[in-house]
Amino acid sequence: MSFRRNLLLSLLLLLLVLTEVNPTPTLVILSAANGPLYWLLQLLLLFVLVVPVKPLTTPYQQTASALASHPILRTPYNQLSMSQQTITAVLFDYGMVLSGPPDPAAWIRLKQIFHADEPAFHAAFWNHRDDYDRGALNAVTYWQAVANDLHQTLTPTQLAELIAADNILWTQPNQPMIDWAATLQRANIKTGILSNIGDEMERGILARFPWLQNFNHLTFSHRLRMAKPDLAIYHHAAEGLATPPSEILFLDDREENIAAARTAGMTAIQYTTHPAFIESMTTQNLTHLLHP
C-alpha cells in the first residue's frame, strides 16, 4: 500500500511540475514517506526542475508562427496594395498638364476680334467646344458657331486670326511635366497623350512642339469622334500603348476624367499644381517613377 501511495504521489508531483503548479504542498506530503522511494522521488524532482522542458508545438502553431513572420503579412495593407502596383506606362492629358494655363494675351485677342465682353464671349467659346473636340465641328464651323452665338459674321482674315490665337492659347508649356515625360522616355517607360482637342489645335501644337513626337502614342479626340470622359477613348489609348489599363498611370486636370480613368481600370491622379502632384505620387507610393 505504501508503494502505491508513493507512486501516485510521485505521478501527481510530476504533473504539477510539468504544468508549472507549485509542488510545495506535495513535497510536504512526500516528507511523510519513508524508504528509498522517497529519495528516488527527490532526485527525480531535482532532475525535472533543473533540466528545461521544451514546450510542445503543434503543426498548426508552427504554421501560424511562420505566416505571422512572413514579410508580406508584416506589411500594412495600404502599403502592400500600393507597392504591388506595376506601372509600365504613363498617359498624360495635354491641356493644363503638359501645357500651362491659357495665355492671357491670346484670350484677350480672341475677345477683341469679336468685340465681345468677357461673360458673352466665355459662354459662346465653351458652348460648342465639346463638339469641336469630338470632331462634330472642325475649326471653321466651330468659330462660325461661336460667331452666330455672338450675332456676328466672320471674314476670312478674322477666321484665320481666331484659329491662330486659339492655338497660342493652349501652348504655354508646363516645363516640369515635359521634363518628367522625357525622363520616363529615357528610362524606356511608355508615354502617351490622351487629349480632348480639335483638328486645328492638334496641327498647331504638333507644329510648335517637336517633343510630342517622342510619345509612344497620341490619342486626340477629334480623330475618333469621341472624347473624355467616354470610357471607349481610354480603352483606345491603352490599346495604342499596347498596355493593360491596370499598368497605366493617367494624369488629367479634371475630376470627371480622373473618375472615368479609374473606372476603365487605370491608376489616376488629378493634376492641379506640381507640388500637389509630387505629394500625390508620394502618397500612392509611386515615387520610383519620378526618378526612374
Short mmCIF file of C-alpha atoms in Angstrom, two decimals:
data_model
loop_
_atom_site.label_atom_id
_atom_site.label_comp_id
_atom_site.label_asym_id
_atom_site.label_seq_id
_atom_site.Cartn_x
_atom_site.Cartn_y
_atom_site.Cartn_z
CA MET A 1 0.00 0.00 0.00
CA SER A 2 2.85 2.34 0.90
CA PHE A 3 4.45 1.74 -2.53
CA ARG A 4 1.23 2.50 -4.38
CA ARG A 5 0.72 5.63 -2.34
CA ASN A 6 4.20 6.90 -3.03
CA LEU A 7 3.87 6.08 -6.75
CA LEU A 8 0.63 8.02 -7.05
CA LEU A 9 2.13 10.92 -5.16
CA SER A 10 5.16 10.92 -7.42
CA LEU A 11 2.99 10.98 -10.53
CA LEU A 12 0.98 13.83 -9.06
CA LEU A 13 4.18 15.69 -8.29
CA LEU A 14 5.44 15.30 -11.88
CA LEU A 15 2.10 16.52 -13.22
CA LEU A 16 2.22 19.58 -11.00
CA VAL A 17 5.78 20.41 -12.01
CA LEU A 18 5.15 19.98 -15.73
CA THR A 19 2.08 22.19 -15.52
CA GLU A 20 4.03 24.76 -13.54
CA VAL A 21 1.90 24.42 -10.40
CA ASN A 22 3.67 24.98 -7.08
CA PRO A 23 4.71 21.46 -5.87
CA THR A 24 5.46 22.54 -2.27
CA PRO A 25 2.28 21.05 -0.73
CA THR A 26 3.04 17.73 -2.38
CA LEU A 27 6.59 17.79 -1.01
CA VAL A 28 5.14 18.20 2.45
CA ILE A 29 3.06 15.10 1.88
CA LEU A 30 6.01 13.19 0.50
CA SER A 31 8.09 14.09 3.51
CA ALA A 32 5.96 11.65 5.48
CA ALA A 33 7.05 8.84 3.17
CA ASN A 34 9.87 6.55 4.27
CA GLY A 35 12.39 4.46 2.47
CA PRO A 36 14.38 4.58 -0.74
CA LEU A 37 11.41 5.60 -2.84
CA TYR A 38 11.31 8.95 -1.06
CA TRP A 39 14.90 9.73 -2.05
CA LEU A 40 14.33 8.46 -5.58
CA LEU A 41 11.42 10.85 -5.94
CA GLN A 42 13.54 13.70 -4.61
CA LEU A 43 16.23 13.01 -7.24
CA LEU A 44 13.57 12.79 -9.94
CA LEU A 45 12.12 16.12 -8.84
CA LEU A 46 15.58 17.70 -8.90
CA PHE A 47 16.08 16.43 -12.47
CA VAL A 48 12.75 17.86 -13.62
CA LEU A 49 13.45 21.23 -12.02
CA VAL A 50 16.98 21.56 -13.42
CA VAL A 51 16.52 20.19 -16.97
CA PRO A 52 14.28 22.55 -19.03
CA VAL A 53 11.34 21.01 -20.79
CA LYS A 54 10.91 22.27 -24.37
CA PRO A 55 7.30 23.33 -24.92
CA LEU A 56 5.43 21.21 -27.38
CA THR A 57 4.49 22.95 -30.60
CA THR A 58 1.69 21.66 -32.76
CA PRO A 59 1.93 21.78 -36.58
CA TYR A 60 -0.80 24.42 -36.51
CA GLN A 61 1.21 26.60 -34.14
CA GLN A 62 4.29 26.21 -36.33
CA THR A 63 2.34 27.21 -39.44
CA ALA A 64 0.75 30.20 -37.71
CA SER A 65 4.13 31.36 -36.46
CA ALA A 66 5.67 31.11 -39.92
CA LEU A 67 2.80 33.01 -41.52
CA ALA A 68 2.93 35.75 -38.91
CA SER A 69 6.59 36.37 -39.66
CA HIS A 70 6.14 36.42 -43.46
CA PRO A 71 7.26 39.79 -44.93
CA ILE A 72 4.05 40.29 -46.93
CA LEU A 73 1.81 39.75 -43.89
CA ARG A 74 4.01 42.05 -41.82
CA THR A 75 3.40 44.86 -44.36
CA PRO A 76 0.43 47.17 -43.68
CA TYR A 77 -2.39 46.61 -46.17
CA ASN A 78 -2.33 50.12 -47.65
CA GLN A 79 1.41 49.90 -48.30
CA LEU A 80 1.07 46.39 -49.71
CA SER A 81 -1.62 47.31 -52.23
CA MET A 82 0.31 50.36 -53.44
CA SER A 83 3.72 48.74 -53.53
CA GLN A 84 2.34 45.83 -55.57
CA GLN A 85 1.29 48.18 -58.39
CA THR A 86 3.14 47.71 -61.66
CA ILE A 87 3.04 50.86 -63.76
CA THR A 88 4.64 50.42 -67.18
CA ALA A 89 3.12 53.42 -68.97
CA VAL A 90 2.14 57.00 -68.13
CA LEU A 91 -0.73 58.63 -70.03
CA PHE A 92 -0.85 62.45 -70.00
CA ASP A 93 -3.61 64.89 -70.71
CA TYR A 94 -2.25 67.76 -72.81
CA GLY A 95 -4.06 70.90 -71.65
CA MET A 96 -3.25 72.01 -68.07
CA VAL A 97 -0.89 69.03 -67.61
CA LEU A 98 1.76 69.23 -70.32
CA SER A 99 0.67 72.79 -71.06
CA GLY A 100 0.06 75.53 -68.53
CA PRO A 101 -2.89 77.87 -68.02
CA PRO A 102 -4.30 79.65 -71.09
CA ASP A 103 -2.21 82.56 -72.36
CA PRO A 104 -3.96 85.75 -71.13
CA ALA A 105 -2.83 87.76 -74.16
CA ALA A 106 -4.30 85.20 -76.55
CA TRP A 107 -7.60 85.21 -74.65
CA ILE A 108 -7.77 88.99 -74.91
CA ARG A 109 -7.06 88.79 -78.63
CA LEU A 110 -9.94 86.35 -79.17
CA LYS A 111 -12.36 88.69 -77.40
CA GLN A 112 -11.10 91.69 -79.36
CA ILE A 113 -11.79 90.03 -82.70
CA PHE A 114 -15.43 89.65 -81.69
CA HIS A 115 -15.61 92.95 -79.79
CA ALA A 116 -17.28 90.91 -77.07
CA ASP A 117 -17.26 91.29 -73.29
CA GLU A 118 -15.96 88.53 -71.03
CA PRO A 119 -19.24 86.81 -70.00
CA ALA A 120 -20.69 86.73 -73.52
CA PHE A 121 -17.51 85.50 -75.16
CA HIS A 122 -16.83 82.93 -72.42
CA ALA A 123 -20.30 81.42 -72.87
CA ALA A 124 -20.05 81.30 -76.67
CA PHE A 125 -16.50 79.90 -76.60
CA TRP A 126 -17.41 76.91 -74.40
CA ASN A 127 -20.91 76.33 -75.78
CA HIS A 128 -19.61 74.43 -78.83
CA ARG A 129 -16.21 73.34 -77.58
CA ASP A 130 -17.21 69.75 -76.86
CA ASP A 131 -18.49 69.35 -80.43
CA TYR A 132 -15.18 70.76 -81.69
CA ASP A 133 -13.19 68.34 -79.51
CA ARG A 134 -15.33 65.41 -80.67
CA GLY A 135 -14.84 66.24 -84.34
CA ALA A 136 -18.51 67.05 -84.90
CA LEU A 137 -17.24 70.52 -85.82
CA ASN A 138 -13.96 71.48 -87.43
CA ALA A 139 -12.15 74.76 -86.69
CA VAL A 140 -14.06 76.69 -89.35
CA THR A 141 -17.54 75.51 -88.37
CA TYR A 142 -16.69 75.86 -84.67
CA TRP A 143 -15.75 79.54 -84.95
CA GLN A 144 -18.76 80.19 -87.15
CA ALA A 145 -20.95 78.70 -84.41
CA VAL A 146 -19.28 80.97 -81.83
CA ALA A 147 -19.87 83.97 -84.12
CA ASN A 148 -23.53 83.02 -84.51
CA ASP A 149 -23.97 82.97 -80.73
CA LEU A 150 -22.48 86.47 -80.63
CA HIS A 151 -24.66 87.59 -83.59
CA GLN A 152 -21.67 88.32 -85.78
CA THR A 153 -20.22 87.24 -89.11
CA LEU A 154 -16.59 86.44 -89.74
CA THR A 155 -14.30 87.47 -92.55
CA PRO A 156 -11.64 85.01 -93.79
CA THR A 157 -8.99 87.18 -92.10
CA GLN A 158 -10.79 87.12 -88.77
CA LEU A 159 -11.25 83.35 -89.03
CA ALA A 160 -7.50 82.83 -89.57
CA GLU A 161 -6.71 85.13 -86.63
CA LEU A 162 -9.09 83.22 -84.36
CA ILE A 163 -7.52 79.87 -85.23
CA ALA A 164 -4.00 81.25 -84.66
CA ALA A 165 -4.91 82.88 -81.33
CA ASP A 166 -6.71 79.73 -80.16
CA ASN A 167 -3.58 77.66 -80.83
CA ILE A 168 -1.43 80.10 -78.85
CA LEU A 169 -3.98 79.99 -76.03
CA TRP A 170 -3.04 76.40 -75.14
CA THR A 171 0.68 76.36 -75.91
CA GLN A 172 2.17 77.67 -72.70
CA PRO A 173 4.49 74.80 -71.67
CA ASN A 174 4.36 73.21 -68.23
CA GLN A 175 8.09 72.55 -68.24
CA PRO A 176 8.37 70.35 -65.13
CA MET A 177 5.92 67.84 -66.59
CA ILE A 178 7.51 67.99 -70.04
CA ASP A 179 10.90 67.30 -68.46
CA TRP A 180 9.48 64.40 -66.43
CA ALA A 181 7.93 62.86 -69.55
CA ALA A 182 11.36 63.00 -71.19
CA THR A 183 12.87 61.28 -68.13
CA LEU A 184 10.33 58.46 -68.42
CA GLN A 185 11.08 58.08 -72.12
CA ARG A 186 14.83 57.81 -71.48
CA ALA A 187 14.05 55.08 -68.93
CA ASN A 188 12.06 53.16 -71.59
CA ILE A 189 8.77 53.69 -69.78
CA LYS A 190 5.96 54.10 -72.27
CA THR A 191 4.33 57.53 -72.51
CA GLY A 192 1.16 58.60 -74.26
CA ILE A 193 -1.17 61.57 -74.59
CA LEU A 194 -4.95 61.45 -74.29
CA SER A 195 -6.40 64.86 -75.03
CA ASN A 196 -9.72 66.40 -75.97
CA ILE A 197 -8.63 68.56 -78.87
CA GLY A 198 -9.90 69.88 -82.20
CA ASP A 199 -8.32 69.49 -85.61
CA GLU A 200 -6.53 72.86 -85.91
CA MET A 201 -5.45 72.66 -82.28
CA GLU A 202 -3.73 69.34 -83.00
CA ARG A 203 -1.95 70.74 -86.04
CA GLY A 204 -0.91 73.79 -84.06
CA ILE A 205 0.67 72.01 -81.10
CA LEU A 206 2.38 69.39 -83.28
CA ALA A 207 3.99 72.15 -85.31
CA ARG A 208 5.05 74.08 -82.23
CA PHE A 209 6.34 71.23 -80.03
CA PRO A 210 8.60 68.64 -81.71
CA TRP A 211 8.92 66.78 -78.37
CA LEU A 212 5.36 65.48 -78.83
CA GLN A 213 6.76 63.01 -81.37
CA ASN A 214 8.69 61.30 -78.56
CA PHE A 215 5.49 59.89 -77.05
CA ASN A 216 4.68 56.29 -77.89
CA HIS A 217 1.08 57.05 -78.79
CA LEU A 218 -1.13 60.12 -79.22
CA THR A 219 -4.89 59.90 -78.75
CA PHE A 220 -6.64 63.06 -79.95
CA SER A 221 -10.39 63.12 -79.51
CA HIS A 222 -11.44 64.73 -82.80
CA ARG A 223 -9.90 61.86 -84.78
CA LEU A 224 -12.09 59.29 -83.03
CA ARG A 225 -15.32 61.31 -82.79
CA MET A 226 -15.32 60.67 -79.04
CA ALA A 227 -13.91 62.49 -76.02
CA LYS A 228 -13.16 62.12 -72.32
CA PRO A 229 -14.85 61.03 -70.14
CA ASP A 230 -16.18 58.40 -72.60
CA LEU A 231 -14.75 55.07 -71.45
CA ALA A 232 -14.10 53.96 -75.02
CA ILE A 233 -11.43 56.61 -75.53
CA TYR A 234 -9.46 55.33 -72.51
CA HIS A 235 -9.51 51.81 -73.91
CA HIS A 236 -8.35 53.17 -77.26
CA ALA A 237 -5.41 54.89 -75.57
CA ALA A 238 -4.50 51.70 -73.69
CA GLU A 239 -4.59 49.71 -76.92
CA GLY A 240 -2.42 52.33 -78.60
CA LEU A 241 0.15 51.91 -75.84
CA ALA A 242 -0.19 48.11 -76.01
CA THR A 243 -0.52 48.18 -72.23
CA PRO A 244 -3.25 46.83 -69.91
CA PRO A 245 -5.19 49.66 -68.21
CA SER A 246 -4.11 48.29 -64.82
CA GLU A 247 -0.50 49.17 -65.70
CA ILE A 248 -1.22 52.74 -66.81
CA LEU A 249 -0.93 55.89 -64.70
CA PHE A 250 -3.24 58.59 -66.09
CA LEU A 251 -2.90 62.31 -65.33
CA ASP A 252 -5.59 64.90 -66.00
CA ASP A 253 -6.71 68.20 -64.51
CA ARG A 254 -10.44 67.39 -64.49
CA GLU A 255 -12.06 65.29 -61.80
CA GLU A 256 -14.62 63.68 -64.12
CA ASN A 257 -11.84 62.48 -66.42
CA ILE A 258 -9.93 61.04 -63.47
CA ALA A 259 -13.04 59.16 -62.29
CA ALA A 260 -13.57 57.71 -65.76
CA ALA A 261 -9.94 56.57 -65.99
CA ARG A 262 -10.30 54.71 -62.71
CA THR A 263 -13.49 53.08 -63.97
CA ALA A 264 -11.52 51.99 -67.03
CA GLY A 265 -9.06 50.27 -64.70
CA MET A 266 -6.23 52.81 -64.66
CA THR A 267 -4.41 54.39 -61.74
CA ALA A 268 -5.20 58.09 -61.95
CA ILE A 269 -4.02 61.32 -60.32
CA GLN A 270 -5.69 64.69 -60.75
CA TYR A 271 -3.10 67.30 -61.68
CA THR A 272 -3.61 70.73 -60.10
CA THR A 273 -0.17 72.08 -59.19
CA HIS A 274 3.23 70.46 -59.49
CA PRO A 275 3.87 70.33 -55.71
CA ALA A 276 0.46 68.70 -55.24
CA PHE A 277 1.32 66.20 -57.98
CA ILE A 278 4.58 65.24 -56.23
CA GLU A 279 2.66 64.80 -52.97
CA SER A 280 0.08 62.56 -54.66
CA MET A 281 2.81 60.43 -56.22
CA THR A 282 4.37 60.04 -52.77
CA THR A 283 1.04 59.18 -51.13
CA GLN A 284 0.37 56.48 -53.71
CA ASN A 285 3.90 55.02 -53.39
CA LEU A 286 4.79 55.94 -56.97
CA THR A 287 7.89 57.99 -56.23
CA HIS A 288 10.05 55.41 -58.04
CA LEU A 289 8.52 56.76 -61.25
CA LEU A 290 9.67 60.31 -60.53
CA HIS A 291 13.32 59.28 -60.87
CA PRO A 292 13.29 56.03 -62.86
#
